[in-house]
Structures are given as C-alpha cells and as structure tokens.
XYZ file of C-alpha atoms in Angstrom:
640
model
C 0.000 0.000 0.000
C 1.435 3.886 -0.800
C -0.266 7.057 -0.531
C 2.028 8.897 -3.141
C 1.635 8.523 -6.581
C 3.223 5.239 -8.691
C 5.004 5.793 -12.163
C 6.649 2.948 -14.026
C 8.867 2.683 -17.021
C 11.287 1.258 -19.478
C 15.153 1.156 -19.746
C 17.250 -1.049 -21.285
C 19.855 -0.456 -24.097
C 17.556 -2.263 -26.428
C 15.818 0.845 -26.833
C 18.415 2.954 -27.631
C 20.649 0.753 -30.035
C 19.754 -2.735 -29.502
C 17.001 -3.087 -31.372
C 13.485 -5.427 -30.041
C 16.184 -8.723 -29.969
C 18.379 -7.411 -27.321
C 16.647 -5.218 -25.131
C 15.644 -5.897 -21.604
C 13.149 -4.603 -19.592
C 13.097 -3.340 -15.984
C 9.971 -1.847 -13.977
C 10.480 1.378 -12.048
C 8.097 2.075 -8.983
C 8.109 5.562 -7.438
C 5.897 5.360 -3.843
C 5.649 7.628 -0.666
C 4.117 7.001 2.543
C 4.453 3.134 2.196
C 2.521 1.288 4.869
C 2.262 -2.821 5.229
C -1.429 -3.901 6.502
C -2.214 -7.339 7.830
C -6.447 -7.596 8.081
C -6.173 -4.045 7.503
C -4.087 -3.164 10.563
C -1.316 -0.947 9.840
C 1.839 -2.880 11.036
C 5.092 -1.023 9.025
C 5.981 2.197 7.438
C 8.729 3.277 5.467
C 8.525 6.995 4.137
C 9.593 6.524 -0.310
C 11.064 3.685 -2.511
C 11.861 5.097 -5.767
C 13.803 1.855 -8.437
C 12.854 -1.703 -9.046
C 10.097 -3.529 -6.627
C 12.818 -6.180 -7.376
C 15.038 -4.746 -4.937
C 12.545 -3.790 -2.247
C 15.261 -2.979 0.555
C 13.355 -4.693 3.238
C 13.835 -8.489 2.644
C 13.012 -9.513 6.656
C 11.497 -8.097 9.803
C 11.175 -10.348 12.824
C 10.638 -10.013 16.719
C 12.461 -12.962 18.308
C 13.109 -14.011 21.899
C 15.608 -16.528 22.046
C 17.707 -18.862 23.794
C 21.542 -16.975 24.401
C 21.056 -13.537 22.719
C 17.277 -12.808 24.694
C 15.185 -10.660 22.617
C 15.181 -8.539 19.691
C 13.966 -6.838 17.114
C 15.995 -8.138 13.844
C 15.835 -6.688 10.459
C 17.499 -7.766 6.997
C 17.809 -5.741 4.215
C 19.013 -5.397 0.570
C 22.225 -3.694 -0.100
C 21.222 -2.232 -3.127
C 17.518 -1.003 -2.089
C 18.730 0.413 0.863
C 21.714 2.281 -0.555
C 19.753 3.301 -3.880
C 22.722 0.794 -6.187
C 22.204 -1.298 -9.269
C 22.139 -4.650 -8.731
C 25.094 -6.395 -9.731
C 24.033 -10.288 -11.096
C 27.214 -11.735 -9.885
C 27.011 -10.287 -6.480
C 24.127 -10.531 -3.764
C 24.369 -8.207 -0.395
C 22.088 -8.332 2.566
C 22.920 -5.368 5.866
C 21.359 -6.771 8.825
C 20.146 -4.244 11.534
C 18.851 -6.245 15.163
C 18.154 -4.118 18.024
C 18.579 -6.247 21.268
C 16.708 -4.804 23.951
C 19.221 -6.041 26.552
C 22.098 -6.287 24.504
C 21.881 -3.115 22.381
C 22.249 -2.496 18.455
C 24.135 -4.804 15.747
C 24.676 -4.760 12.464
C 26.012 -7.193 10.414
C 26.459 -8.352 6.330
C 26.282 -11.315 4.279
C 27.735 -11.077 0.497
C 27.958 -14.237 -1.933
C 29.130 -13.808 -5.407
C 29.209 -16.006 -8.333
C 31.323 -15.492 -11.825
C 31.926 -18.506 -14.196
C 35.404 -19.316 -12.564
C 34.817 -17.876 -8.751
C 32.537 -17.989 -6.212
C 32.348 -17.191 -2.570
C 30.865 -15.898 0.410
C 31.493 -13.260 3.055
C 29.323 -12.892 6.519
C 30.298 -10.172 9.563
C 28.440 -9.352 12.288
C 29.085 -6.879 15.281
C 27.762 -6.016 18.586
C 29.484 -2.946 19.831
C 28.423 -2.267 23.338
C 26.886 -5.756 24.373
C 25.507 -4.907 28.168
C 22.884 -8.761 28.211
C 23.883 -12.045 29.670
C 25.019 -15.273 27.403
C 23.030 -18.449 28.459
C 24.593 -21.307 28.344
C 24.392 -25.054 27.294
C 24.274 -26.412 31.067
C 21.597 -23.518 31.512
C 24.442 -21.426 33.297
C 24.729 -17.483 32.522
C 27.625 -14.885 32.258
C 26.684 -10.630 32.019
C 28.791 -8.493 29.745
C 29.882 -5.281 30.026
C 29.670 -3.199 27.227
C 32.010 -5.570 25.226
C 32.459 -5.391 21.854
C 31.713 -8.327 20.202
C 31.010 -9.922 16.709
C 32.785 -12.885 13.977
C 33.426 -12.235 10.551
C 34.309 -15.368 7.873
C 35.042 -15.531 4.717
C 35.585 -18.152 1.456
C 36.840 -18.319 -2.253
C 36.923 -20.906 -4.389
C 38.994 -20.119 -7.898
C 38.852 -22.088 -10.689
C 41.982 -22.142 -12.716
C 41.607 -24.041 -15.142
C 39.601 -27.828 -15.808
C 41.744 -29.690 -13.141
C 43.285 -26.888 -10.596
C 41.038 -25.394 -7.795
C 42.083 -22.095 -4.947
C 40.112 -22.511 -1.766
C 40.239 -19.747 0.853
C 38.490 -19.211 3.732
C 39.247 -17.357 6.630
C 37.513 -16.608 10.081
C 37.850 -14.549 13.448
C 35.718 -14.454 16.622
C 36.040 -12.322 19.350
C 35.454 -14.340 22.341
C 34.800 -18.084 23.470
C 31.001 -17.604 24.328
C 30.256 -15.398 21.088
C 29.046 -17.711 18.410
C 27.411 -20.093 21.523
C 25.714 -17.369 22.508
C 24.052 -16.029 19.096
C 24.597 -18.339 16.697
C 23.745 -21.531 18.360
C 23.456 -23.966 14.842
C 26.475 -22.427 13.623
C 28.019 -23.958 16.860
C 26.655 -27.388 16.414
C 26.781 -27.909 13.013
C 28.703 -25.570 11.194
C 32.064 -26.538 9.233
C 35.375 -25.941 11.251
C 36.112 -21.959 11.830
C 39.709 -21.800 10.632
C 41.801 -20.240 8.136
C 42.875 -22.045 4.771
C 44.406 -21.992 2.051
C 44.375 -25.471 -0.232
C 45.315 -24.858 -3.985
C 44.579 -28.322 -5.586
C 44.500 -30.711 -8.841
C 42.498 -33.150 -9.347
C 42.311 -35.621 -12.854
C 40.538 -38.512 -13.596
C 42.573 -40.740 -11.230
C 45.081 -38.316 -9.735
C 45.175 -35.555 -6.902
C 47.199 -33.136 -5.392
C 47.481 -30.646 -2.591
C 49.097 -28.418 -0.628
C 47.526 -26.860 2.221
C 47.994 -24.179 4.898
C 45.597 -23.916 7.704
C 45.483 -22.615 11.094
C 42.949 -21.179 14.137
C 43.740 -17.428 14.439
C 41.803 -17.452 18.173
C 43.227 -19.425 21.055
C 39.900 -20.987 21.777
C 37.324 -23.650 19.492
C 33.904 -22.762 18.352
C 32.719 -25.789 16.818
C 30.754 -27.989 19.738
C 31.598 -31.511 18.290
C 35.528 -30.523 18.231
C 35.126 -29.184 21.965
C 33.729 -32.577 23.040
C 36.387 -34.390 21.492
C 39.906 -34.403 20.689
C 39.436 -30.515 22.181
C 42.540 -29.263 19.779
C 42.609 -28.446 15.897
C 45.338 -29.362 13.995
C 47.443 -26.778 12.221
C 49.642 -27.177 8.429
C 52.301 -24.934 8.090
C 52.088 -26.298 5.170
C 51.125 -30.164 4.414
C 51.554 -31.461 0.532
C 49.850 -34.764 -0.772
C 49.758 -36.778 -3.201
C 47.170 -39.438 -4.610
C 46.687 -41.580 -7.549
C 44.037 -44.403 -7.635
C 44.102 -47.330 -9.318
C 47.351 -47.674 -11.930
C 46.840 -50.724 -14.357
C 50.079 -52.265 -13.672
C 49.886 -54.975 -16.073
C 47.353 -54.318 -18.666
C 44.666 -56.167 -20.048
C 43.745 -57.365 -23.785
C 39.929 -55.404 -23.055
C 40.798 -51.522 -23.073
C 37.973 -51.119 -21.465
C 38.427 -53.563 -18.858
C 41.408 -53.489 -15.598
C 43.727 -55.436 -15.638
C 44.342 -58.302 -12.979
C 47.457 -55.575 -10.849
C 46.030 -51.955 -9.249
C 48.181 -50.060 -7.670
C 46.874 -47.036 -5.396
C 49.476 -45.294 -3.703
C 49.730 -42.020 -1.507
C 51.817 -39.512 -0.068
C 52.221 -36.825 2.201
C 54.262 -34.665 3.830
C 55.090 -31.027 6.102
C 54.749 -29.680 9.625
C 52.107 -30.056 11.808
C 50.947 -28.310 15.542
C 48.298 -29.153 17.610
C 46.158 -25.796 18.679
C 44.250 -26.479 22.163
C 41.186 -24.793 23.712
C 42.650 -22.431 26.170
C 39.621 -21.003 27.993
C 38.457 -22.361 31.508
C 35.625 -24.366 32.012
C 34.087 -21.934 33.723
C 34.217 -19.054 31.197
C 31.925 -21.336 28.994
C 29.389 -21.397 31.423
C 30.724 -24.805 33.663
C 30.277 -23.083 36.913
C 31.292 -26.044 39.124
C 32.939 -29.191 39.009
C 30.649 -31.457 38.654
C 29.149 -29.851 35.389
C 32.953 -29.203 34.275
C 33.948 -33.290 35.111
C 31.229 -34.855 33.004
C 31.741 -32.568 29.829
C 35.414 -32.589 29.429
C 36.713 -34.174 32.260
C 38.602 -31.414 34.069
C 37.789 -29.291 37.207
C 36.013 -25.517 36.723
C 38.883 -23.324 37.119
C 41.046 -25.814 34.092
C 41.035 -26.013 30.481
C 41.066 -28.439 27.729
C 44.862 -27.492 27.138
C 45.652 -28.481 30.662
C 44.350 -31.574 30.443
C 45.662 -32.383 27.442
C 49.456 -30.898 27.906
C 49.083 -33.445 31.097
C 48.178 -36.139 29.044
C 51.520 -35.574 26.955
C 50.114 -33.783 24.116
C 52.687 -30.883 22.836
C 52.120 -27.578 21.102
C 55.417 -27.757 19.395
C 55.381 -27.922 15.829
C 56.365 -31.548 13.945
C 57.512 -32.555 11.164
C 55.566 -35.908 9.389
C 55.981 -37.906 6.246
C 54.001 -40.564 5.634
C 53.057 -42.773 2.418
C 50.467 -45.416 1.961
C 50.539 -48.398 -0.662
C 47.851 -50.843 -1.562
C 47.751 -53.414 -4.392
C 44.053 -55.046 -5.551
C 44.255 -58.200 -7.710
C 40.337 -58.323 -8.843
C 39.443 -61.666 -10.208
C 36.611 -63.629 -11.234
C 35.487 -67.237 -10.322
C 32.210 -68.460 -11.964
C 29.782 -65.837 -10.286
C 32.107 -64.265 -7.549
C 33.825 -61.496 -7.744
C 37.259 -62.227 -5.701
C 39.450 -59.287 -5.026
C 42.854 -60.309 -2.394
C 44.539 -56.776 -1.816
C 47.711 -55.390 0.439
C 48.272 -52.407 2.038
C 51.951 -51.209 3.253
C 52.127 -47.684 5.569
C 55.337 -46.386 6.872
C 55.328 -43.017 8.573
C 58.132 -40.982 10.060
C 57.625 -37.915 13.129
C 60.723 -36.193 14.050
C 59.693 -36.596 17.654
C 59.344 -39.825 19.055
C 56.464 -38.364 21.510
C 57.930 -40.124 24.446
C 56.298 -37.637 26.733
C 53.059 -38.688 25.386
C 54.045 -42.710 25.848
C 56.961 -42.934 27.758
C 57.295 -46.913 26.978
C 57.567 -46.075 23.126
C 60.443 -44.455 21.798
C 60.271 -45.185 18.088
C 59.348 -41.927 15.546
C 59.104 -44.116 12.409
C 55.831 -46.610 11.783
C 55.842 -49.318 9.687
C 52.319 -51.035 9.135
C 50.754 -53.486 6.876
C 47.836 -55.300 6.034
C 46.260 -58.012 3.683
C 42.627 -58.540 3.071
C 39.924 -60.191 0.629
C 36.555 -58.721 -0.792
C 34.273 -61.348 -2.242
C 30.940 -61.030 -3.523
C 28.466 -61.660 -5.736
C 24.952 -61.012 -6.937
C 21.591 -63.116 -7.517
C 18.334 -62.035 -9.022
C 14.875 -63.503 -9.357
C 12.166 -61.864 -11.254
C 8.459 -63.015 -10.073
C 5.975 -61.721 -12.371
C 2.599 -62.945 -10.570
C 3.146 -60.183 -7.773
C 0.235 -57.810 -8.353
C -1.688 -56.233 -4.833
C -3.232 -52.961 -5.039
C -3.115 -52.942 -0.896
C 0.366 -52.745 -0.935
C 0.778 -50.986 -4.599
C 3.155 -54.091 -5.965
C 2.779 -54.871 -9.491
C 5.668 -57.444 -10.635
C 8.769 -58.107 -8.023
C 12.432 -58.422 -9.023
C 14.141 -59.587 -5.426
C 18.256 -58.731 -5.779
C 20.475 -60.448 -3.356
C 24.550 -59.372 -2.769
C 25.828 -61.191 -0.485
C 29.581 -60.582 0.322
C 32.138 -61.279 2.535
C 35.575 -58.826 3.799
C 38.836 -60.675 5.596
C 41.079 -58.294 7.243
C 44.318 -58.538 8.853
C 47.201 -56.184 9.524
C 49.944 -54.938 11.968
C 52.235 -52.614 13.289
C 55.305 -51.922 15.234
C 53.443 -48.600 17.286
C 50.182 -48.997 18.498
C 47.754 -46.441 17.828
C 47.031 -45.602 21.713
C 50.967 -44.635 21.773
C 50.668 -41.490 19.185
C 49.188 -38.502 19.377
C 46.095 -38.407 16.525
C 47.277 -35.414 14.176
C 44.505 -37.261 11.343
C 42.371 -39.937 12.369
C 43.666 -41.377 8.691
C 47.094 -41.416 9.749
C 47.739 -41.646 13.837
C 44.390 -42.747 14.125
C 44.143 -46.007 11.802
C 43.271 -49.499 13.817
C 45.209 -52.446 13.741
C 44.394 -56.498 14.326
C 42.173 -58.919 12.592
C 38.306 -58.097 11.233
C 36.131 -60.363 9.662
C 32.197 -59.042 8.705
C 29.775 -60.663 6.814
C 26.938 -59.631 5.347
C 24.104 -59.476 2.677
C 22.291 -56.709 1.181
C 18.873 -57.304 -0.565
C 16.774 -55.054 -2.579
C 12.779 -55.987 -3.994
C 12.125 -53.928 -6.412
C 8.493 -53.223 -8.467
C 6.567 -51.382 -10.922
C 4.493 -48.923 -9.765
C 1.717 -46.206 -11.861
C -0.508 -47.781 -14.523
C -0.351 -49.104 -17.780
C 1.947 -47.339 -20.072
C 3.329 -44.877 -17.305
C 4.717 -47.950 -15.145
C 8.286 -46.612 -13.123
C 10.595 -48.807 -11.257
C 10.858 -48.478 -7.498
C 13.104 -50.004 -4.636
C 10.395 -50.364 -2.459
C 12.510 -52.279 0.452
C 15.971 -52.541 1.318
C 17.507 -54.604 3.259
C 21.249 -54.799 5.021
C 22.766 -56.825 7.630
C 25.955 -57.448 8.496
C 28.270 -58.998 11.291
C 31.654 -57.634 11.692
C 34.199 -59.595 14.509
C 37.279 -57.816 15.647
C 40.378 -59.926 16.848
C 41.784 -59.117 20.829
C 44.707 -57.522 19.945
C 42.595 -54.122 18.152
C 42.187 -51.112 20.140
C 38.694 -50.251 20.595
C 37.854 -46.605 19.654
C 34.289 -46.191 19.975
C 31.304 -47.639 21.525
C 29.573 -47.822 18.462
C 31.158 -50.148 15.608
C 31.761 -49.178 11.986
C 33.288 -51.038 9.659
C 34.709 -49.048 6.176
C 35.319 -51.440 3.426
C 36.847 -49.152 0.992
C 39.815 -48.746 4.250
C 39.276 -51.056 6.670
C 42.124 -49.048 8.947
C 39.583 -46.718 9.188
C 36.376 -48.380 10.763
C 35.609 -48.272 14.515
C 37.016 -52.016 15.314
C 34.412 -54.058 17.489
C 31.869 -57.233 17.530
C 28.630 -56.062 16.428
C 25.367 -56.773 14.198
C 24.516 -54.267 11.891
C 21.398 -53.764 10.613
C 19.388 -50.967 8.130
C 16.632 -50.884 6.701
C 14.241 -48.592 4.270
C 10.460 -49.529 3.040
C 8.753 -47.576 0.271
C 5.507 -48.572 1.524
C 3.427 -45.874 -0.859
C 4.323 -42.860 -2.867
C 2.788 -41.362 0.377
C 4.122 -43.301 3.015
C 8.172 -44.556 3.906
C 9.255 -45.952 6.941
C 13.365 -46.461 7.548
C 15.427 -48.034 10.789
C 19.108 -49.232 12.178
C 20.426 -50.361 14.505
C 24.194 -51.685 15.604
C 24.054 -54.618 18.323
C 27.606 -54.301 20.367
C 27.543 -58.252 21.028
C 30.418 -58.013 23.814
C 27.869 -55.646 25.897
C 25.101 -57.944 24.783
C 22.878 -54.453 23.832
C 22.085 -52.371 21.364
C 24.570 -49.681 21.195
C 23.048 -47.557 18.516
C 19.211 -47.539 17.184
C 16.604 -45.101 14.843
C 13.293 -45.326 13.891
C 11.442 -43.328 11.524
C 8.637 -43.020 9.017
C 7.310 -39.980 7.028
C 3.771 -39.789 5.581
C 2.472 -37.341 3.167
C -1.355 -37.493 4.035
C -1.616 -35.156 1.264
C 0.398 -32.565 -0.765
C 0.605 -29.637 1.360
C -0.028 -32.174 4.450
C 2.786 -33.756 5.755
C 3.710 -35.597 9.260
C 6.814 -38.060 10.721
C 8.269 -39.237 13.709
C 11.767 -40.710 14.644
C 12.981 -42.595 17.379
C 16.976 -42.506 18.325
C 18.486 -44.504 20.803
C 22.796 -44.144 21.530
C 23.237 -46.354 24.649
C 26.752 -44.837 25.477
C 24.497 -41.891 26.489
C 21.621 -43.867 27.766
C 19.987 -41.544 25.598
C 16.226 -41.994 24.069
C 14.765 -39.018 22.074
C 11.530 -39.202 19.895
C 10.619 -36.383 17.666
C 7.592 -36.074 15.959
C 5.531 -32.982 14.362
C 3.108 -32.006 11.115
C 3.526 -29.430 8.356
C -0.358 -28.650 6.882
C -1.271 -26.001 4.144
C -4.317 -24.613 5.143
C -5.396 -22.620 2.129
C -3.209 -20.891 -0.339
C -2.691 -18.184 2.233
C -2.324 -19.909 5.538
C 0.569 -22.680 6.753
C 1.351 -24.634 10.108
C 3.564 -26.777 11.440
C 4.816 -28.278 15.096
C 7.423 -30.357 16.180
C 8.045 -31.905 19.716
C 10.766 -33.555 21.060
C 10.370 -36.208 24.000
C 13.057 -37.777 26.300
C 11.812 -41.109 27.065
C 14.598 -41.695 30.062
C 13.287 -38.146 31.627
C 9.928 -38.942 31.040
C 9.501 -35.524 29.709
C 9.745 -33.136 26.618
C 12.386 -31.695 26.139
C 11.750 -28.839 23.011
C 8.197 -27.698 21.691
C 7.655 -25.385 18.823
C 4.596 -24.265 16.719
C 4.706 -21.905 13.541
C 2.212 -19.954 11.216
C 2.325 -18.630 8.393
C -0.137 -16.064 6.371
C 0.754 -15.220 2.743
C -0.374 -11.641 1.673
C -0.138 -11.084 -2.458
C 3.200 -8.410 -1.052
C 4.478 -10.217 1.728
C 4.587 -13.046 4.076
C 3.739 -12.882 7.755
C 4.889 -15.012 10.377
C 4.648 -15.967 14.315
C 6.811 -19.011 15.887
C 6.594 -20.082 19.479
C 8.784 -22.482 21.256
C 9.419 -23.659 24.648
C 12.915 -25.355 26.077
C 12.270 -27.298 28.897
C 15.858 -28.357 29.862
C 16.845 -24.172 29.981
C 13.260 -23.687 30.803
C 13.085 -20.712 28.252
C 10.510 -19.639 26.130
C 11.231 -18.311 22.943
C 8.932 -16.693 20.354
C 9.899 -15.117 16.839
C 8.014 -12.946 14.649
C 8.758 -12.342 10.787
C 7.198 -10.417 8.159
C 9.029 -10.718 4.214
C 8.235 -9.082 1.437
C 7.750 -11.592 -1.340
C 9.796 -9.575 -3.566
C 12.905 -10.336 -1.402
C 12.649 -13.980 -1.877
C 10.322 -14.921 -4.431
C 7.038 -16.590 -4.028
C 6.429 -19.095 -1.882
C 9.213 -18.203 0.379
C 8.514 -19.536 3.897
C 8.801 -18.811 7.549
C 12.464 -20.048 8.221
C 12.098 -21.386 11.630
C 11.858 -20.609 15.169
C 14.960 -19.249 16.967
C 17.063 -16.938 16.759
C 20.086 -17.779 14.590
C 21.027 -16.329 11.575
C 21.625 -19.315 9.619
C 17.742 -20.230 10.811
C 16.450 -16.265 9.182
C 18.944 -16.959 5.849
C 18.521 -20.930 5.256
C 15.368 -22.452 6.991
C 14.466 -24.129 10.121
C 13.177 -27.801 10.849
C-alpha cells in the first residue's frame, strides 16, 4: 500500500541501439508514505522507494526471543535497495540491523558472489556495546559489560583451469562464548572456523594438494571438536599426493582393468596441535561437577591443561608418511574375488615419548592383507500384483559378500598422538564381517506410465574384531573401501528402508555391540504425506553410550493458499519428559509473508517466540517462515 503517486517505465539499451532482440526490460516504482497492513491493521511504514520492486530494501522483519542472545527486534535488508545501487548479477548483499533490547544495536552483512570461474561468500556481524547475559548449554549465565563483540568469515573458491582449484576461507571471533551465545546452529553444526588456504588438482585418477591452515583465536567454536579431541590441527604447510588405481599390467579389453592396481599415496610437512585455552568456567561450567562430566577437568582448568598433562605438545612436527595398496580383482564363476595389500610407513621427528613414555620409536611401519568377495543373484516373479500394498511385478536382488582383514604394526595407535584420524588414528588387528544386502524392487503407476521403485531394502551385516585391536568407539563401523579406518568391534549391523506408498516410507538401524550384549546404537522413523501440502513423521533414536532416548515427531499442513502450520516436539523417554516444543504460522499476503513461531525449552526452561514479516519480492514466491529461533543461519537458510 502507498499514498504517493506510482510511475513505471522502461530502460534497457535495447531501446536505444539494440534493437526489439536485445533489449531488456526493468519496472520502475516511485511510492511515498508506504505502509504494510495485515487484516487491515497498519503494522510497518517506510517513508519513499523510488527503483525496481525487485530490490525492495526490506527483505526480513522479525521479533524474536531466544535462547543466548534474549530478545530482539531483527531486520534484513538489501544492499542495493537500501543504498539506492544497481544490482550487480554476480554479487548478492544483505545489511542486517537487530536491536537487542538487553544487549543493544548490531549490524552485520552477508555477500555471496558467483562469476563462471569464482565464487564465494562473506558474513560479519558486530555487537558494539553488548551490556545482556550469554546463556549457556548447562543452563548457566555470564553478564557483559559493554564488550564489543562480533565474527566475521570468509571463502573463495577459484577455478583455474579444468583440473586446478584455490580454496580460501578465513575466520575470526572475538570471544569463546560469542558464536554459543548467538549463533547456536552455527556452533553445532557448522564446518570448522579456521583459516585455509588449499590450492589443488584433481584428474581422472590423480590428486594433489598443498595446504595451509590454522585457528587465528586461542579458543574452538565448533561444539563436536570441543567434546572431542578438544585441539585443531594446524599445516604450516602439508603437501599430498594421490593416484588411484594404476593398471600395472594391462589387459587385452581396453575397457576392462587389468588383474594388478596399484593405489598409492603420499604426504608430507609440519604439523601443531592448537588447544582450547579457555576455563571451564568461562563457557558457562560453573562447578565441578558440570565441568567433570563434559570434558573431564575441574572448573577453574582447560582443555589445554588436560591435554598438555596427558603428553600432548604444542610444538610444531615434522611428518611424512606414504600409503601403498595393491588389488588383484578376479573372477570365479559368479564371484567377484578381489585379495589386496596395504603397506604404511610413517616418520615424526619426535618420538612423543612424553606422550608414551614406553615407546620411543618416531618411524611406523604397518601393513595389512585382506579379501573382498561377492556376488549377486536375481529372481524376477511376475505374478506379484496387490493394489493394498501398490506391488505390481517383483524383481528380489540379493549381494551377499564377505571382507577378511588382517594387519599390523610396530606402534600402536594408543601410543601417538592423533594429528589425522587417517594417519595416527588407523586401527590395527584382525576383522572379519559378513553380510548381505537385498533389494525388492516393483513397478508402480498404470499401464503405459509404469516406473521402477526399490520399495525395500535390506542390510545386515556382522563384523568380529580380533583381541589384539584397540577399541575406539562404543559404536562399531566397519569401512570397506579402508578397513584401517572403521571403529574395530563385535557387532550386528542392521538398516533398513520400506517404500511402503508414494505417500508413506518408513526407515530403521540399529548396531548390536555383542560383547555388551545391547544395542549400542538404534533409529526409527517413518514420514507420511497425508496429502500434498499435508505432511507428518516421527523418529525414534536410541545411543546407549548416552543412555539416551529421544523421539521427535511434528506435522507441516497447508491450510489454504494463504495460511501454513507446522509443530514439532521432542520427548526424552529416560526423563519422562519433553524436552523442546515449537509451533509456527504462516499467512501469505499477495506483497508479503507474515509469520509468528513459538517455542518452549524445557531443559533451559526458556521460552522463545519469533516474529517475521518478508516481502515476497525479497525472496520470491512461496518463500517460507524459516524457523523458530534466533540464529542467523535459521532467518537466511530455513528451520526444521
């Protein structure tokens, strides 16, 4: 709605000296007095827009109070709108403006830019005089003092040419409880905050690398590398080198292998080990007890000094280290036979006898020899045909297969310091797993329109670990491209996925640890579409090394064309209790979209509401509310 009077127009050098062929055509709106009704209730004003409705400066207005940050009043806006620019196609800008009523104004920007042989992406956001309180994980709180605060990252990718590659990225934060305490996802989930710089080539069967990375702050960010190892590791610089699969011998089929592959890798440069210096306590683990059970230290220590008591050194090392495997893939009748050897030898110039006094060597030699066999079956049963369960014609494949493993070393992996789990970190002894993966497939549609669907899958496997490996984990994992690599153990595993209906799909796993005689790891889930803008699904997730039981469950429904809800609940089945509950709606205008979000913690026992209105200019119709909270990653790239 505008009071003032509304002009538009043509431009584009079509019309001047293009001719009809080339010219392009933009839309010009000039409006006063602008002011945003829902049900006819004034709700915004902004005084003139004078340029494209295209670039309507406004893209997102919301009124959230959240967990960490409290509330707020949080605004987006397009760069080029707001500062009266032409748009540039290769380059988009958003200025955020939030106005925390405890914490006091920020502003913040988030650029991403695109060109045929570059793209990237910039984000920076500030809070100059933050006066609130951060809450928290264990529900603890710390007041700040007019601090200034705020993170800025940064990446680049350059494409050279058809086989080299330039990644950058970069990042700074000012303090430990910063990201935590506004931008909770980016905590849990987000990629490691460091500073890189990897210039790579890659070929058909060939790659190469040299890297240099490195954490500019003496504390972590990330959540999952706080819980464990609690350090980063640093490359000042690393090289390496990979190529896959050279056909030593030949064959008289160019298009077949030939019966000798050789895979070989190397790598090599200086490495440090950058610890979490902060005390428990400054990330909100008030007392011991809290401070014992997350990182096992007391309140008033840090991650560093437990791990600089544990041996571990800051000091920078030198490592070289090359890998070697041979596969001889054969064929018997039906099988598919493939006996393979790996050789590793790695070198440290520091024999890290303060981390295992017993060991004193600084070179590793290890080795291993294995065999994959397999094979496939199929039957086809053409008199399957029920409507009940929408079958019509079966084809049942069966794989079973089979994976011998042995290898050895002269340092155990419990005696090094893990710089790369695929170095320090790789397991040693005998495995053996077993297992067979089945797939029914069908027809489903009608006559002439028939598709093929997988409409179950089946896998199970049993994987047996000799004495002599190091456990690693609780939960087993065996990796059959590298068996070095899996999580060593004697355990069932079992997945599972059933296409019931186009409308309905149910899925599970579950990995049974058979020296604790229990399940160690289990999910449940299924997903229904009642009907295209009505959805609904629950899951069920069990980790025993937590004794840990969450279900979540919640609905998405379209009301109309204008009007959209959704809910989600989480419950704790050990507590006996819920744990999260949220509810959203949504109301579609033909300018804008309107939206209110409510959700409730009950472990922090906060509330937290949000409330967005977008212009649907900004984003384009159908754009939707983008969850409840109060992180930015939540307003730019949607919620649950």
């Amino acid at each position: 709605g505008g009071a003032g009077p509304i002009e538009a127009g043509l431009t584009g050098s079509g019309l001047t000296d293009g001719g009809p062929g080339n010219s392009t055509t933009r839309t010009i709106v000039s409006s006063d007095d602008i002011t945003l009704r829902a049900m006819g209730l004034p709700f915004f004003y902004w005084p003139t827009f004078e340029g494209d409705p295209e670039q309507v400066p406004l893209r997102d207005v919301r009124i959230e109070n959240s967990s960490g940050s409290g509330a707020a009043v949080k605004t987006t806006w397009n760069a080029y709108g707001l500062l009266g620019l032409r748009k540039r196609d290769w380059l988009d800008a958003d200025i955020m403006l939030d106005a925390y009523f405890e914490r006091g104004l920020a502003i913040g920007t988030r650029l991403n830019w695109r060109e045929v042989d570059r793209r990237g992406s910039a984000f920076a956001y500030l809070v100059p005089n933050d006066t609130g309180e951060d809450l928290y994980a264990p529900g603890t709180k710390k007041e700040r003092d007019g601090e200034v605060r705020g993170m800025v990252y940064a990446d680049q990718v350059e494409k050279i040419d058809e086989n080299w590659r330039l990644y950058l990225e970069g990042a700074y934060i000012s303090d430990e409880g910063f990201v935590d305490a506004f931008f909770e996802r980016d905590a849990r989930n987000r990629r490691e905050f460091t500073n890189r710089a990897n210039l790579r080539y890659r070929d058909e069967n060939s790659y190469f690398a040299v890297e240099a990375k490195g954490n500019a702050n003496d504390f972590i960010a990330n959540e999952y590398l706080l819980q464990t190892p609690g350090y980063v590791t640093a490359r000042t610089p690393e090289a390496r080198y990979i190529r896959q699969f050279d056909d030593l011998i030949g064959s008289d089929d160019p298009e077949m292998p030939g019966p000798l592959l050789w895979t070989h890798e190397y790598r090599v440069g200086r490495l440090e080990l950058q610890f979490d210096e902060p005390n428990a306590d400054e990330r909100g683990f008030t007392n011991n007890s809290l401070s014992q059970r997350a990182f096992g230290i007391g309140r008033t220590q840090s991650i560093a000094d437990r791990l600089r008591a544990q041996g571990y050194i800051e000091d920078g090392i030198f490592r070289a280290d090359t890998r070697q495997e041979l596969d001889m893939p054969l064929e018997w009748g039906e099988l598919n036979i493939t006996p393979y050897t790996v050789g590793r030898a790695t070198v440290w110039d520091n024999d890290f006898t303060q981390y295992s006094p017993n060991e004193e060597d600084n070179v590793r030699f290890w080795y291993g020899a294995g065999t994959r066999v397999s094979t496939t079956m199929q039957r086809v049963d053409d008199s399957v045909d029920s409507r009940l369960f929408d079958l019509h014609r079966m084809r049942h494949i069966v794989t079973p297969y089979a994976d011998l493993w042995q290898s050895g070393t002269n340092v155990d992996r419990v005696d090094l310091p893990v710089y790369d789990e695929e170095v320090e970190g790789i397991a040693e002894g005998g495995i053996a797993t077993f297992g067979v993966d089945q797939t029914w497939q069908t027809q489903r549609g009608k006559a002439g329109r028939w598709h093929s669907v997988d409409v179950f899958k089946l896998g199970a496997a049993y994987t047996n670990s000799s004495r002599d490996s190091d456990r690693e984990s609780p939960i087993g994992r065996f990796v059959s491209y590298r068996p070095e690599l899996s999580n060593v153990g004697n355990f069932f595993n079992l997945e599972g996925v059933w296409q019931v209906s186009d409308a309905l799909a149910l899925s599970g796993s579950t990995v049974y640890d058979t020296d604790a005689s229990q399940q160690a790891r289990s999910s449940l889930g299924a997903i229904v579409q009642h009907y295209p803008d009505f959805s609904s699904f629950v899951e069920m997730r069990s980790l025993n090394a937590e004794d840990s039981t969450h279900l979540d469950f919640g609905q998405a429904y379209k009301l109309s064309m204008k009007y959209r809800v959704a809910w989600v609940a989480s419950y704790e089945t050990n507590e006996g209790e819920f744990s999260d509950t949220a509810f959203e709606v949504q109301r579609s205008f033909p300018t804008a979209d309107l939206g209110f979000g409510i959700s409730y913690n009950n472990i922090t026992s906060e509330t937290s509401f949000g409330f967005v209105f977008r212009p649907t200019a900004a984003k384009g119709r159908g754009a939707r509310l983008q969850g409840i909270g109060s992180t930015d990653e939540r307003r730019q790239s949607g919620g649950w």
